[in-house]
Amino acid sequence: YAARSVVPQAICMPNSVVGIQGCLRAASHSQFEFDSVSVIGGGHSANCIAMDALAIDMSCWNKVEVRPKEMMVRAGGGATCGDITLAAEKEGLLIPLGDRPGVGIGLIIAG
């Protein structure tokens, strides 16, 4: 994974909206001197981690909701293709998302 070759200054792993807000507040304080903020979904893209950044790891946000009657899937920012595929299979649905279950759904949606 390209992202593994880059080391952020810090990584936070929030599990609530308040936690995300706290990460962003910390990033804005000058005492930390982060160059930027990046978001890690699945961690496959070289764009998800930046050198000297505060990286927000969204892996706690991997909830997937499948509504078979509506043919709809709702996924959190940390959900992977594997999370979505498994949830869909439990409902008897197939979603063709490729062969890498660890890829974050954000990377697929963003193209």
mmCIF file with all atom_site columns, C-alpha atoms in Angstrom:
data_model
loop_
_atom_site.group_PDB
_atom_site.id
_atom_site.type_symbol
_atom_site.label_atom_id
_atom_site.label_alt_id
_atom_site.label_comp_id
_atom_site.label_asym_id
_atom_site.label_entity_id
_atom_site.label_seq_id
_atom_site.pdbx_PDB_ins_code
_atom_site.Cartn_x
_atom_site.Cartn_y
_atom_site.Cartn_z
_atom_site.occupancy
_atom_site.B_iso_or_equiv
_atom_site.pdbx_formal_charge
_atom_site.auth_seq_id
_atom_site.auth_comp_id
_atom_site.auth_asym_id
_atom_site.auth_atom_id
_atom_site.pdbx_PDB_model_num
ATOM 1   C CA . TYR A 1 1   ? 0.000   0.000   0.000  1.00 0.00 ? 1   TYR A CA 1
ATOM 2   C CA . ALA A 1 2   ? 1.372   3.385   -0.974 1.00 0.00 ? 2   ALA A CA 1
ATOM 3   C CA . ALA A 1 3   ? -0.019  4.962   2.186  1.00 0.00 ? 3   ALA A CA 1
ATOM 4   C CA . ARG A 1 4   ? 2.198   2.827   4.413  1.00 0.00 ? 4   ARG A CA 1
ATOM 5   C CA . SER A 1 5   ? 5.352   4.533   3.171  1.00 0.00 ? 5   SER A CA 1
ATOM 6   C CA . VAL A 1 6   ? 4.270   7.913   4.591  1.00 0.00 ? 6   VAL A CA 1
ATOM 7   C CA . VAL A 1 7   ? 4.397   8.679   8.310  1.00 0.00 ? 7   VAL A CA 1
ATOM 8   C CA . PRO A 1 8   ? 1.980   11.264  9.687  1.00 0.00 ? 8   PRO A CA 1
ATOM 9   C CA . GLN A 1 9   ? 2.919   13.304  12.726 1.00 0.00 ? 9   GLN A CA 1
ATOM 10  C CA . ALA A 1 10  ? 0.019   11.777  14.673 1.00 0.00 ? 10  ALA A CA 1
ATOM 11  C CA . ILE A 1 11  ? -2.924  9.448   14.147 1.00 0.00 ? 11  ILE A CA 1
ATOM 12  C CA . CYS A 1 12  ? -6.223  9.679   16.018 1.00 0.00 ? 12  CYS A CA 1
ATOM 13  C CA . MET A 1 13  ? -8.979  7.083   15.908 1.00 0.00 ? 13  MET A CA 1
ATOM 14  C CA . PRO A 1 14  ? -12.256 8.731   16.962 1.00 0.00 ? 14  PRO A CA 1
ATOM 15  C CA . ASN A 1 15  ? -15.325 6.627   17.700 1.00 0.00 ? 15  ASN A CA 1
ATOM 16  C CA . SER A 1 16  ? -17.841 9.460   18.007 1.00 0.00 ? 16  SER A CA 1
ATOM 17  C CA . VAL A 1 17  ? -18.693 12.789  16.404 1.00 0.00 ? 17  VAL A CA 1
ATOM 18  C CA . VAL A 1 18  ? -17.307 14.506  19.499 1.00 0.00 ? 18  VAL A CA 1
ATOM 19  C CA . GLY A 1 19  ? -14.069 12.570  18.968 1.00 0.00 ? 19  GLY A CA 1
ATOM 20  C CA . ILE A 1 20  ? -13.805 13.798  15.366 1.00 0.00 ? 20  ILE A CA 1
ATOM 21  C CA . GLN A 1 21  ? -14.427 17.343  16.540 1.00 0.00 ? 21  GLN A CA 1
ATOM 22  C CA . GLY A 1 22  ? -11.684 16.910  19.149 1.00 0.00 ? 22  GLY A CA 1
ATOM 23  C CA . CYS A 1 23  ? -9.226  15.704  16.503 1.00 0.00 ? 23  CYS A CA 1
ATOM 24  C CA . LEU A 1 24  ? -9.960  18.724  14.334 1.00 0.00 ? 24  LEU A CA 1
ATOM 25  C CA . ARG A 1 25  ? -9.666  21.071  17.328 1.00 0.00 ? 25  ARG A CA 1
ATOM 26  C CA . ALA A 1 26  ? -6.285  19.556  18.192 1.00 0.00 ? 26  ALA A CA 1
ATOM 27  C CA . ALA A 1 27  ? -5.132  20.002  14.610 1.00 0.00 ? 27  ALA A CA 1
ATOM 28  C CA . SER A 1 28  ? -5.993  23.695  14.734 1.00 0.00 ? 28  SER A CA 1
ATOM 29  C CA . HIS A 1 29  ? -3.887  24.402  17.841 1.00 0.00 ? 29  HIS A CA 1
ATOM 30  C CA . SER A 1 30  ? -0.562  25.906  16.911 1.00 0.00 ? 30  SER A CA 1
ATOM 31  C CA . GLN A 1 31  ? 1.343   23.940  19.582 1.00 0.00 ? 31  GLN A CA 1
ATOM 32  C CA . PHE A 1 32  ? 1.036   20.776  17.462 1.00 0.00 ? 32  PHE A CA 1
ATOM 33  C CA . GLU A 1 33  ? 2.130   22.398  14.183 1.00 0.00 ? 33  GLU A CA 1
ATOM 34  C CA . PHE A 1 34  ? 0.434   19.924  11.838 1.00 0.00 ? 34  PHE A CA 1
ATOM 35  C CA . ASP A 1 35  ? 0.942   20.770  8.175  1.00 0.00 ? 35  ASP A CA 1
ATOM 36  C CA . SER A 1 36  ? -2.455  19.316  7.282  1.00 0.00 ? 36  SER A CA 1
ATOM 37  C CA . VAL A 1 37  ? -5.235  16.927  8.236  1.00 0.00 ? 37  VAL A CA 1
ATOM 38  C CA . SER A 1 38  ? -5.812  13.709  6.309  1.00 0.00 ? 38  SER A CA 1
ATOM 39  C CA . VAL A 1 39  ? -8.493  11.046  6.560  1.00 0.00 ? 39  VAL A CA 1
ATOM 40  C CA . ILE A 1 40  ? -7.779  7.312   6.484  1.00 0.00 ? 40  ILE A CA 1
ATOM 41  C CA . GLY A 1 41  ? -10.620 5.114   5.246  1.00 0.00 ? 41  GLY A CA 1
ATOM 42  C CA . GLY A 1 42  ? -9.136  1.821   4.092  1.00 0.00 ? 42  GLY A CA 1
ATOM 43  C CA . GLY A 1 43  ? -5.587  3.137   3.931  1.00 0.00 ? 43  GLY A CA 1
ATOM 44  C CA . HIS A 1 44  ? -4.847  2.126   0.329  1.00 0.00 ? 44  HIS A CA 1
ATOM 45  C CA . SER A 1 45  ? -4.549  5.513   -1.332 1.00 0.00 ? 45  SER A CA 1
ATOM 46  C CA . ALA A 1 46  ? -1.354  7.542   -1.209 1.00 0.00 ? 46  ALA A CA 1
ATOM 47  C CA . ASN A 1 47  ? -3.657  10.541  -0.644 1.00 0.00 ? 47  ASN A CA 1
ATOM 48  C CA . CYS A 1 48  ? -5.047  9.298   2.663  1.00 0.00 ? 48  CYS A CA 1
ATOM 49  C CA . ILE A 1 49  ? -1.924  10.054  4.717  1.00 0.00 ? 49  ILE A CA 1
ATOM 50  C CA . ALA A 1 50  ? 0.317   13.078  4.432  1.00 0.00 ? 50  ALA A CA 1
ATOM 51  C CA . MET A 1 51  ? 3.728   13.649  5.954  1.00 0.00 ? 51  MET A CA 1
ATOM 52  C CA . ASP A 1 52  ? 3.587   15.792  9.124  1.00 0.00 ? 52  ASP A CA 1
ATOM 53  C CA . ALA A 1 53  ? -0.221  15.655  9.138  1.00 0.00 ? 53  ALA A CA 1
ATOM 54  C CA . LEU A 1 54  ? -2.752  14.689  11.739 1.00 0.00 ? 54  LEU A CA 1
ATOM 55  C CA . ALA A 1 55  ? -4.329  11.572  10.241 1.00 0.00 ? 55  ALA A CA 1
ATOM 56  C CA . ILE A 1 56  ? -7.878  10.745  11.305 1.00 0.00 ? 56  ILE A CA 1
ATOM 57  C CA . ASP A 1 57  ? -8.348  6.973   11.113 1.00 0.00 ? 57  ASP A CA 1
ATOM 58  C CA . MET A 1 58  ? -12.011 6.247   10.390 1.00 0.00 ? 58  MET A CA 1
ATOM 59  C CA . SER A 1 59  ? -11.825 2.474   10.949 1.00 0.00 ? 59  SER A CA 1
ATOM 60  C CA . CYS A 1 60  ? -14.219 2.737   13.928 1.00 0.00 ? 60  CYS A CA 1
ATOM 61  C CA . TRP A 1 61  ? -16.814 4.103   11.487 1.00 0.00 ? 61  TRP A CA 1
ATOM 62  C CA . ASN A 1 62  ? -17.252 0.884   9.527  1.00 0.00 ? 62  ASN A CA 1
ATOM 63  C CA . LYS A 1 63  ? -20.959 0.290   10.131 1.00 0.00 ? 63  LYS A CA 1
ATOM 64  C CA . VAL A 1 64  ? -22.856 -0.929  7.085  1.00 0.00 ? 64  VAL A CA 1
ATOM 65  C CA . GLU A 1 65  ? -26.643 -0.892  6.753  1.00 0.00 ? 65  GLU A CA 1
ATOM 66  C CA . VAL A 1 66  ? -28.256 -2.832  3.914  1.00 0.00 ? 66  VAL A CA 1
ATOM 67  C CA . ARG A 1 67  ? -31.879 -2.229  2.925  1.00 0.00 ? 67  ARG A CA 1
ATOM 68  C CA . PRO A 1 68  ? -32.673 -5.025  0.450  1.00 0.00 ? 68  PRO A CA 1
ATOM 69  C CA . LYS A 1 69  ? -36.209 -3.874  -0.397 1.00 0.00 ? 69  LYS A CA 1
ATOM 70  C CA . GLU A 1 70  ? -34.880 -0.452  -1.358 1.00 0.00 ? 70  GLU A CA 1
ATOM 71  C CA . MET A 1 71  ? -31.689 -1.893  -2.919 1.00 0.00 ? 71  MET A CA 1
ATOM 72  C CA . MET A 1 72  ? -29.716 0.575   -0.810 1.00 0.00 ? 72  MET A CA 1
ATOM 73  C CA . VAL A 1 73  ? -26.518 0.365   1.212  1.00 0.00 ? 73  VAL A CA 1
ATOM 74  C CA . ARG A 1 74  ? -25.421 2.981   3.718  1.00 0.00 ? 74  ARG A CA 1
ATOM 75  C CA . ALA A 1 75  ? -21.798 2.770   4.826  1.00 0.00 ? 75  ALA A CA 1
ATOM 76  C CA . GLY A 1 76  ? -19.687 4.676   7.327  1.00 0.00 ? 76  GLY A CA 1
ATOM 77  C CA . GLY A 1 77  ? -16.502 6.492   6.364  1.00 0.00 ? 77  GLY A CA 1
ATOM 78  C CA . GLY A 1 78  ? -14.330 3.640   7.609  1.00 0.00 ? 78  GLY A CA 1
ATOM 79  C CA . ALA A 1 79  ? -16.184 0.844   5.831  1.00 0.00 ? 79  ALA A CA 1
ATOM 80  C CA . THR A 1 80  ? -14.242 -1.313  3.419  1.00 0.00 ? 80  THR A CA 1
ATOM 81  C CA . CYS A 1 81  ? -15.338 -3.179  0.322  1.00 0.00 ? 81  CYS A CA 1
ATOM 82  C CA . GLY A 1 82  ? -15.155 -6.348  2.423  1.00 0.00 ? 82  GLY A CA 1
ATOM 83  C CA . ASP A 1 83  ? -17.488 -4.899  5.080  1.00 0.00 ? 83  ASP A CA 1
ATOM 84  C CA . ILE A 1 84  ? -20.034 -3.964  2.433  1.00 0.00 ? 84  ILE A CA 1
ATOM 85  C CA . THR A 1 85  ? -19.758 -7.246  0.548  1.00 0.00 ? 85  THR A CA 1
ATOM 86  C CA . LEU A 1 86  ? -20.311 -9.295  3.727  1.00 0.00 ? 86  LEU A CA 1
ATOM 87  C CA . ALA A 1 87  ? -23.288 -7.188  4.827  1.00 0.00 ? 87  ALA A CA 1
ATOM 88  C CA . ALA A 1 88  ? -24.871 -7.444  1.372  1.00 0.00 ? 88  ALA A CA 1
ATOM 89  C CA . GLU A 1 89  ? -24.321 -11.210 1.194  1.00 0.00 ? 89  GLU A CA 1
ATOM 90  C CA . LYS A 1 90  ? -26.149 -11.644 4.505  1.00 0.00 ? 90  LYS A CA 1
ATOM 91  C CA . GLU A 1 91  ? -29.166 -10.054 2.804  1.00 0.00 ? 91  GLU A CA 1
ATOM 92  C CA . GLY A 1 92  ? -28.823 -12.190 -0.337 1.00 0.00 ? 92  GLY A CA 1
ATOM 93  C CA . LEU A 1 93  ? -27.408 -9.369  -2.439 1.00 0.00 ? 93  LEU A CA 1
ATOM 94  C CA . LEU A 1 94  ? -24.265 -9.140  -4.530 1.00 0.00 ? 94  LEU A CA 1
ATOM 95  C CA . ILE A 1 95  ? -22.341 -5.918  -4.964 1.00 0.00 ? 95  ILE A CA 1
ATOM 96  C CA . PRO A 1 96  ? -19.425 -6.135  -7.441 1.00 0.00 ? 96  PRO A CA 1
ATOM 97  C CA . LEU A 1 97  ? -16.689 -4.149  -5.731 1.00 0.00 ? 97  LEU A CA 1
ATOM 98  C CA . GLY A 1 98  ? -13.548 -5.865  -6.967 1.00 0.00 ? 98  GLY A CA 1
ATOM 99  C CA . ASP A 1 99  ? -11.190 -8.321  -5.325 1.00 0.00 ? 99  ASP A CA 1
ATOM 100 C CA . ARG A 1 100 ? -9.577  -6.252  -2.548 1.00 0.00 ? 100 ARG A CA 1
ATOM 101 C CA . PRO A 1 101 ? -11.756 -6.423  0.569  1.00 0.00 ? 101 PRO A CA 1
ATOM 102 C CA . GLY A 1 102 ? -9.508  -4.015  2.489  1.00 0.00 ? 102 GLY A CA 1
ATOM 103 C CA . VAL A 1 103 ? -9.995  -1.081  0.123  1.00 0.00 ? 103 VAL A CA 1
ATOM 104 C CA . GLY A 1 104 ? -11.983 1.700   1.777  1.00 0.00 ? 104 GLY A CA 1
ATOM 105 C CA . ILE A 1 105 ? -15.304 2.508   0.194  1.00 0.00 ? 105 ILE A CA 1
ATOM 106 C CA . GLY A 1 106 ? -14.346 6.186   0.063  1.00 0.00 ? 106 GLY A CA 1
ATOM 107 C CA . LEU A 1 107 ? -11.657 5.380   -2.485 1.00 0.00 ? 107 LEU A CA 1
ATOM 108 C CA . ILE A 1 108 ? -14.189 3.493   -4.638 1.00 0.00 ? 108 ILE A CA 1
ATOM 109 C CA . ILE A 1 109 ? -16.755 6.296   -4.444 1.00 0.00 ? 109 ILE A CA 1
ATOM 110 C CA . ALA A 1 110 ? -14.180 9.007   -5.149 1.00 0.00 ? 110 ALA A CA 1
ATOM 111 C CA . GLY A 1 111 ? -12.879 7.085   -8.144 1.00 0.00 ? 111 GLY A CA 1
#
